[in-house]
Amino acid sequence: MSSSQSTNHSSDGRDPRQRELLRVCRIGRAQGLKGEVNVYSYTDEPERRFSPGAQLETRDGEVFTVVRSRRFKQRWIVLFEGVDDRNASEALNGTELYVEADPAEDLADEDSWYLTDLIGLEVRMAQGNGLGLPEGEVVGRVRDVLDGSAQQQLDIEMGSPSPAAGNDDSLPDRSGDSPSGRQTADDSPVTGLIPFVEQLVPEVNPDEGYVTIDPPGGLLPGLG
């Protein structure tokens, strides 16, 4: 943590709470006696976000500066500036840290996207998928991206399998108001979770409005 708490406004006068902030991590329990903390990452570029000198902030604008970090199993161990002992590190347990979203033009140059960009995308079957379904067949839409203990997961609202790739008449529309998706007996939507890893979600294409999946049989309702 920096030696002083920042004000509620950045140097250009903007209120941090009015900026687009992306959640990077949640601080967990203390690690040792010298101020290090366990950190659970929500970012797909932790090496960048936890590099020495990197700055993260709370939603209230308090700035945390990374002194050093290292990966340990499914989490990171990080030392922040100004956090010098176990009492200080224990006080941070549960704190969530954010960064300001990069400018859209930078994302376009890097062919990048944010997790929030995935919500509402069509879910299509990947080429050569292990279930033998037609490539491009639309089977649902992404409802949310959830934080798991080991990795993030896509929360998918399933639609009735279409007779031909690209026919998504049976899918819920992106506003979530359409009743035409698959539903349970109590009219709630049929949903499933798939780990957001390259093996199971090989392609993400927000510009074209879809992701592709290659799940094993039985992972998602109605597939295999």
mmCIF file of C-alpha atoms in Angstrom:
data_model
loop_
_atom_site.group_PDB
_atom_site.id
_atom_site.type_symbol
_atom_site.label_atom_id
_atom_site.label_comp_id
_atom_site.label_asym_id
_atom_site.label_seq_id
_atom_site.Cartn_x
_atom_site.Cartn_y
_atom_site.Cartn_z
ATOM 1 C CA MET A 1 0.000 0.000 0.000
ATOM 2 C CA SER A 2 1.339 3.415 -0.735
ATOM 3 C CA SER A 3 2.610 5.459 2.174
ATOM 4 C CA SER A 4 -0.440 7.728 2.044
ATOM 5 C CA GLN A 5 -4.022 7.154 1.053
ATOM 6 C CA SER A 6 -4.989 8.810 -2.184
ATOM 7 C CA THR A 7 -7.793 11.297 -2.408
ATOM 8 C CA ASN A 8 -11.081 10.354 -4.007
ATOM 9 C CA HIS A 9 -10.042 12.069 -7.217
ATOM 10 C CA SER A 10 -7.308 11.280 -9.701
ATOM 11 C CA SER A 11 -4.791 13.854 -10.908
ATOM 12 C CA ASP A 12 -7.076 14.807 -13.790
ATOM 13 C CA GLY A 13 -9.994 15.479 -11.436
ATOM 14 C CA ARG A 14 -12.063 12.394 -12.218
ATOM 15 C CA ASP A 15 -13.806 10.497 -9.454
ATOM 16 C CA PRO A 16 -12.490 6.871 -9.456
ATOM 17 C CA ARG A 17 -16.023 5.634 -8.764
ATOM 18 C CA GLN A 18 -17.111 7.119 -12.105
ATOM 19 C CA ARG A 19 -14.363 5.379 -14.042
ATOM 20 C CA GLU A 20 -14.562 1.863 -15.434
ATOM 21 C CA LEU A 21 -12.689 -0.269 -12.927
ATOM 22 C CA LEU A 22 -11.792 -3.903 -13.535
ATOM 23 C CA ARG A 23 -11.460 -6.270 -10.607
ATOM 24 C CA VAL A 24 -7.954 -7.729 -10.442
ATOM 25 C CA CYS A 25 -7.790 -9.683 -7.196
ATOM 26 C CA ARG A 26 -8.999 -10.332 -3.679
ATOM 27 C CA ILE A 27 -6.537 -10.244 -0.789
ATOM 28 C CA GLY A 28 -6.681 -13.301 1.449
ATOM 29 C CA ARG A 29 -4.930 -14.304 4.635
ATOM 30 C CA ALA A 30 -1.525 -13.079 5.756
ATOM 31 C CA GLN A 31 1.570 -14.974 4.636
ATOM 32 C CA GLY A 32 4.324 -15.040 7.243
ATOM 33 C CA LEU A 33 5.284 -12.194 9.548
ATOM 34 C CA LYS A 34 6.685 -9.551 7.203
ATOM 35 C CA GLY A 35 3.565 -8.173 5.533
ATOM 36 C CA GLU A 36 3.064 -10.536 2.591
ATOM 37 C CA VAL A 37 -0.486 -11.556 1.721
ATOM 38 C CA ASN A 38 -2.102 -14.332 -0.268
ATOM 39 C CA VAL A 39 -3.865 -12.943 -3.327
ATOM 40 C CA TYR A 40 -6.562 -14.667 -5.408
ATOM 41 C CA SER A 41 -6.310 -13.422 -8.960
ATOM 42 C CA TYR A 42 -9.243 -12.604 -11.245
ATOM 43 C CA THR A 43 -7.051 -11.340 -14.085
ATOM 44 C CA ASP A 44 -5.690 -13.194 -17.100
ATOM 45 C CA GLU A 45 -2.402 -11.259 -16.907
ATOM 46 C CA PRO A 46 -1.242 -11.593 -13.282
ATOM 47 C CA GLU A 47 2.438 -11.240 -14.198
ATOM 48 C CA ARG A 48 1.676 -7.693 -15.343
ATOM 49 C CA ARG A 49 -0.722 -6.745 -12.562
ATOM 50 C CA PHE A 50 1.531 -8.029 -9.764
ATOM 51 C CA SER A 51 4.870 -6.858 -11.151
ATOM 52 C CA PRO A 52 7.036 -4.617 -8.911
ATOM 53 C CA GLY A 53 5.795 -1.037 -9.074
ATOM 54 C CA ALA A 54 2.338 -1.955 -10.394
ATOM 55 C CA GLN A 55 -0.466 -0.013 -8.738
ATOM 56 C CA LEU A 56 -3.890 -1.354 -7.824
ATOM 57 C CA GLU A 57 -6.684 0.449 -6.001
ATOM 58 C CA THR A 58 -9.805 -0.099 -3.981
ATOM 59 C CA ARG A 59 -13.144 1.259 -5.149
ATOM 60 C CA ASP A 60 -12.651 4.070 -2.654
ATOM 61 C CA GLY A 61 -9.439 5.136 -4.379
ATOM 62 C CA GLU A 62 -6.887 3.772 -1.893
ATOM 63 C CA VAL A 63 -3.761 2.859 -3.871
ATOM 64 C CA PHE A 64 -1.683 -0.289 -3.308
ATOM 65 C CA THR A 65 1.786 -0.496 -4.874
ATOM 66 C CA VAL A 66 3.396 -3.914 -5.453
ATOM 67 C CA VAL A 67 6.885 -4.368 -4.008
ATOM 68 C CA ARG A 68 7.322 -7.994 -5.045
ATOM 69 C CA SER A 69 5.240 -11.057 -5.852
ATOM 70 C CA ARG A 70 5.485 -14.747 -6.609
ATOM 71 C CA ARG A 71 3.087 -17.446 -7.742
ATOM 72 C CA PHE A 72 2.231 -20.233 -5.334
ATOM 73 C CA LYS A 73 -0.065 -23.012 -6.573
ATOM 74 C CA GLN A 74 -3.416 -21.399 -7.521
ATOM 75 C CA ARG A 75 -2.691 -18.037 -5.912
ATOM 76 C CA TRP A 76 -0.104 -15.289 -5.656
ATOM 77 C CA ILE A 77 1.853 -14.076 -2.659
ATOM 78 C CA VAL A 78 2.322 -10.316 -2.813
ATOM 79 C CA LEU A 79 4.048 -7.684 -0.699
ATOM 80 C CA PHE A 80 2.546 -4.205 -0.939
ATOM 81 C CA GLU A 81 4.354 -1.014 -0.087
ATOM 82 C CA GLY A 82 3.654 0.147 3.468
ATOM 83 C CA VAL A 83 2.432 -3.262 4.668
ATOM 84 C CA ASP A 84 5.314 -4.234 6.931
ATOM 85 C CA ASP A 85 4.060 -6.745 9.476
ATOM 86 C CA ARG A 86 1.482 -9.451 10.050
ATOM 87 C CA ASN A 87 -0.979 -7.147 11.797
ATOM 88 C CA ALA A 88 -1.076 -4.853 8.760
ATOM 89 C CA SER A 89 -1.432 -7.761 6.333
ATOM 90 C CA GLU A 90 -4.194 -9.422 8.356
ATOM 91 C CA ALA A 91 -6.171 -6.174 8.271
ATOM 92 C CA LEU A 92 -6.329 -6.394 4.465
ATOM 93 C CA ASN A 93 -8.039 -9.804 4.358
ATOM 94 C CA GLY A 94 -11.037 -9.626 2.003
ATOM 95 C CA THR A 95 -9.990 -6.393 0.273
ATOM 96 C CA GLU A 96 -10.670 -6.362 -3.477
ATOM 97 C CA LEU A 97 -8.362 -4.428 -5.777
ATOM 98 C CA TYR A 98 -9.006 -2.944 -9.203
ATOM 99 C CA VAL A 99 -7.334 -1.188 -12.127
ATOM 100 C CA GLU A 100 -8.764 1.352 -14.490
ATOM 101 C CA ALA A 101 -9.824 -0.126 -17.831
ATOM 102 C CA ASP A 102 -7.380 0.499 -20.641
ATOM 103 C CA PRO A 103 -8.517 2.818 -23.437
ATOM 104 C CA ALA A 104 -10.616 1.061 -26.063
ATOM 105 C CA GLU A 105 -8.127 1.948 -28.773
ATOM 106 C CA ASP A 106 -5.350 0.165 -26.885
ATOM 107 C CA LEU A 107 -7.482 -2.948 -26.607
ATOM 108 C CA ALA A 108 -8.191 -2.864 -30.330
ATOM 109 C CA ASP A 109 -4.478 -2.624 -31.093
ATOM 110 C CA GLU A 110 -3.737 -5.596 -28.832
ATOM 111 C CA ASP A 111 -6.706 -7.686 -30.036
ATOM 112 C CA SER A 112 -7.734 -7.890 -26.371
ATOM 113 C CA TRP A 113 -10.985 -7.931 -24.452
ATOM 114 C CA TYR A 114 -12.300 -7.780 -20.906
ATOM 115 C CA LEU A 115 -14.253 -10.485 -19.128
ATOM 116 C CA THR A 116 -17.304 -8.237 -19.079
ATOM 117 C CA ASP A 117 -17.221 -8.289 -22.901
ATOM 118 C CA LEU A 118 -18.134 -12.004 -22.823
ATOM 119 C CA ILE A 119 -21.527 -11.554 -21.192
ATOM 120 C CA GLY A 120 -24.274 -12.033 -23.777
ATOM 121 C CA LEU A 121 -22.079 -13.741 -26.377
ATOM 122 C CA GLU A 122 -23.404 -16.759 -28.275
ATOM 123 C CA VAL A 123 -21.928 -20.098 -27.254
ATOM 124 C CA ARG A 124 -21.069 -22.216 -30.285
ATOM 125 C CA MET A 125 -19.582 -25.668 -30.679
ATOM 126 C CA ALA A 126 -15.900 -25.678 -31.595
ATOM 127 C CA GLN A 127 -14.440 -27.227 -34.709
ATOM 128 C CA GLY A 128 -13.671 -30.917 -34.177
ATOM 129 C CA ASN A 129 -15.387 -30.949 -30.772
ATOM 130 C CA GLY A 130 -15.338 -34.196 -28.840
ATOM 131 C CA LEU A 131 -19.143 -34.499 -28.829
ATOM 132 C CA GLY A 132 -19.284 -34.729 -32.609
ATOM 133 C CA LEU A 133 -21.715 -31.815 -32.919
ATOM 134 C CA PRO A 134 -21.614 -29.554 -35.982
ATOM 135 C CA GLU A 135 -19.020 -26.802 -35.865
ATOM 136 C CA GLY A 136 -20.657 -23.475 -35.089
ATOM 137 C CA GLU A 137 -23.872 -24.947 -33.693
ATOM 138 C CA VAL A 138 -25.303 -22.457 -31.214
ATOM 139 C CA VAL A 139 -26.117 -24.033 -27.851
ATOM 140 C CA GLY A 140 -26.559 -21.073 -25.514
ATOM 141 C CA ARG A 141 -25.387 -17.666 -24.384
ATOM 142 C CA VAL A 142 -22.927 -16.495 -21.730
ATOM 143 C CA ARG A 143 -24.840 -15.205 -18.695
ATOM 144 C CA ASP A 144 -21.872 -14.341 -16.524
ATOM 145 C CA VAL A 145 -18.215 -14.988 -15.760
ATOM 146 C CA LEU A 146 -17.820 -16.436 -12.261
ATOM 147 C CA ASP A 147 -14.800 -16.683 -9.995
ATOM 148 C CA GLY A 148 -13.887 -20.254 -9.111
ATOM 149 C CA SER A 149 -11.317 -21.510 -6.615
ATOM 150 C CA ALA A 150 -8.912 -22.580 -9.367
ATOM 151 C CA GLN A 151 -10.099 -20.676 -12.437
ATOM 152 C CA GLN A 152 -12.947 -18.581 -13.760
ATOM 153 C CA GLN A 153 -16.045 -20.259 -15.172
ATOM 154 C CA LEU A 154 -18.535 -19.274 -17.837
ATOM 155 C CA ASP A 155 -22.138 -19.388 -16.662
ATOM 156 C CA ILE A 156 -24.104 -20.437 -19.745
ATOM 157 C CA GLU A 157 -27.837 -20.219 -20.305
ATOM 158 C CA MET A 158 -28.550 -23.165 -22.537
ATOM 159 C CA GLY A 159 -30.727 -22.917 -25.622
ATOM 160 C CA SER A 160 -32.377 -25.762 -27.476
ATOM 161 C CA PRO A 161 -29.812 -27.205 -29.901
ATOM 162 C CA SER A 162 -30.399 -25.710 -33.295
ATOM 163 C CA PRO A 163 -30.866 -27.889 -36.374
ATOM 164 C CA ALA A 164 -28.163 -25.967 -38.210
ATOM 165 C CA ALA A 165 -25.185 -23.877 -37.183
ATOM 166 C CA GLY A 166 -26.055 -20.237 -36.759
ATOM 167 C CA ASN A 167 -29.782 -20.801 -36.231
ATOM 168 C CA ASP A 168 -30.328 -19.266 -32.798
ATOM 169 C CA ASP A 169 -34.092 -18.729 -32.852
ATOM 170 C CA SER A 170 -34.445 -20.922 -29.758
ATOM 171 C CA LEU A 171 -31.937 -18.944 -27.692
ATOM 172 C CA PRO A 172 -32.691 -16.304 -25.089
ATOM 173 C CA ASP A 173 -31.975 -12.890 -26.493
ATOM 174 C CA ARG A 174 -29.121 -10.869 -25.054
ATOM 175 C CA SER A 175 -31.458 -8.740 -22.960
ATOM 176 C CA GLY A 176 -32.568 -11.842 -21.048
ATOM 177 C CA ASP A 177 -36.261 -11.099 -21.649
ATOM 178 C CA SER A 178 -37.019 -13.823 -24.169
ATOM 179 C CA PRO A 179 -38.853 -16.900 -22.846
ATOM 180 C CA SER A 180 -37.690 -19.049 -25.752
ATOM 181 C CA GLY A 181 -34.581 -20.568 -24.142
ATOM 182 C CA ARG A 182 -34.596 -23.991 -22.472
ATOM 183 C CA GLN A 183 -36.376 -23.908 -19.120
ATOM 184 C CA THR A 184 -36.981 -26.169 -16.154
ATOM 185 C CA ALA A 185 -40.399 -27.196 -14.881
ATOM 186 C CA ASP A 186 -40.595 -24.062 -12.721
ATOM 187 C CA ASP A 187 -39.797 -21.861 -15.746
ATOM 188 C CA SER A 188 -36.280 -21.016 -14.598
ATOM 189 C CA PRO A 189 -33.627 -21.143 -17.363
ATOM 190 C CA VAL A 190 -31.441 -24.209 -17.821
ATOM 191 C CA THR A 191 -27.868 -23.208 -17.062
ATOM 192 C CA GLY A 192 -24.462 -24.805 -16.819
ATOM 193 C CA LEU A 193 -20.892 -23.942 -15.909
ATOM 194 C CA ILE A 194 -17.761 -24.560 -17.959
ATOM 195 C CA PRO A 195 -14.225 -23.765 -16.785
ATOM 196 C CA PHE A 196 -12.855 -20.811 -18.722
ATOM 197 C CA VAL A 197 -9.695 -22.539 -19.947
ATOM 198 C CA GLU A 198 -8.383 -22.790 -23.489
ATOM 199 C CA GLN A 199 -8.907 -26.546 -23.703
ATOM 200 C CA LEU A 200 -12.659 -26.148 -23.142
ATOM 201 C CA VAL A 201 -13.182 -22.630 -24.539
ATOM 202 C CA PRO A 202 -10.751 -22.539 -27.471
ATOM 203 C CA GLU A 203 -11.995 -19.345 -29.148
ATOM 204 C CA VAL A 204 -13.270 -16.010 -27.847
ATOM 205 C CA ASN A 205 -14.478 -13.563 -30.483
ATOM 206 C CA PRO A 206 -16.387 -10.614 -29.007
ATOM 207 C CA ASP A 207 -16.230 -8.714 -32.308
ATOM 208 C CA GLU A 208 -18.235 -11.473 -34.008
ATOM 209 C CA GLY A 209 -20.361 -12.078 -30.923
ATOM 210 C CA TYR A 210 -19.447 -15.622 -29.892
ATOM 211 C CA VAL A 211 -17.251 -18.034 -27.983
ATOM 212 C CA THR A 212 -16.670 -21.654 -28.931
ATOM 213 C CA ILE A 213 -16.664 -24.581 -26.534
ATOM 214 C CA ASP A 214 -15.440 -28.179 -26.567
ATOM 215 C CA PRO A 215 -16.892 -29.689 -23.379
ATOM 216 C CA PRO A 216 -16.789 -33.328 -22.336
ATOM 217 C CA GLY A 217 -20.072 -35.183 -22.352
ATOM 218 C CA GLY A 218 -22.259 -34.467 -19.336
ATOM 219 C CA LEU A 219 -20.593 -31.202 -18.331
ATOM 220 C CA LEU A 220 -23.389 -29.007 -19.706
ATOM 221 C CA PRO A 221 -27.107 -29.866 -19.649
ATOM 222 C CA GLY A 222 -28.321 -31.416 -22.889
ATOM 223 C CA LEU A 223 -24.846 -31.902 -24.364
ATOM 224 C CA GLY A 224 -23.687 -35.487 -24.392
#
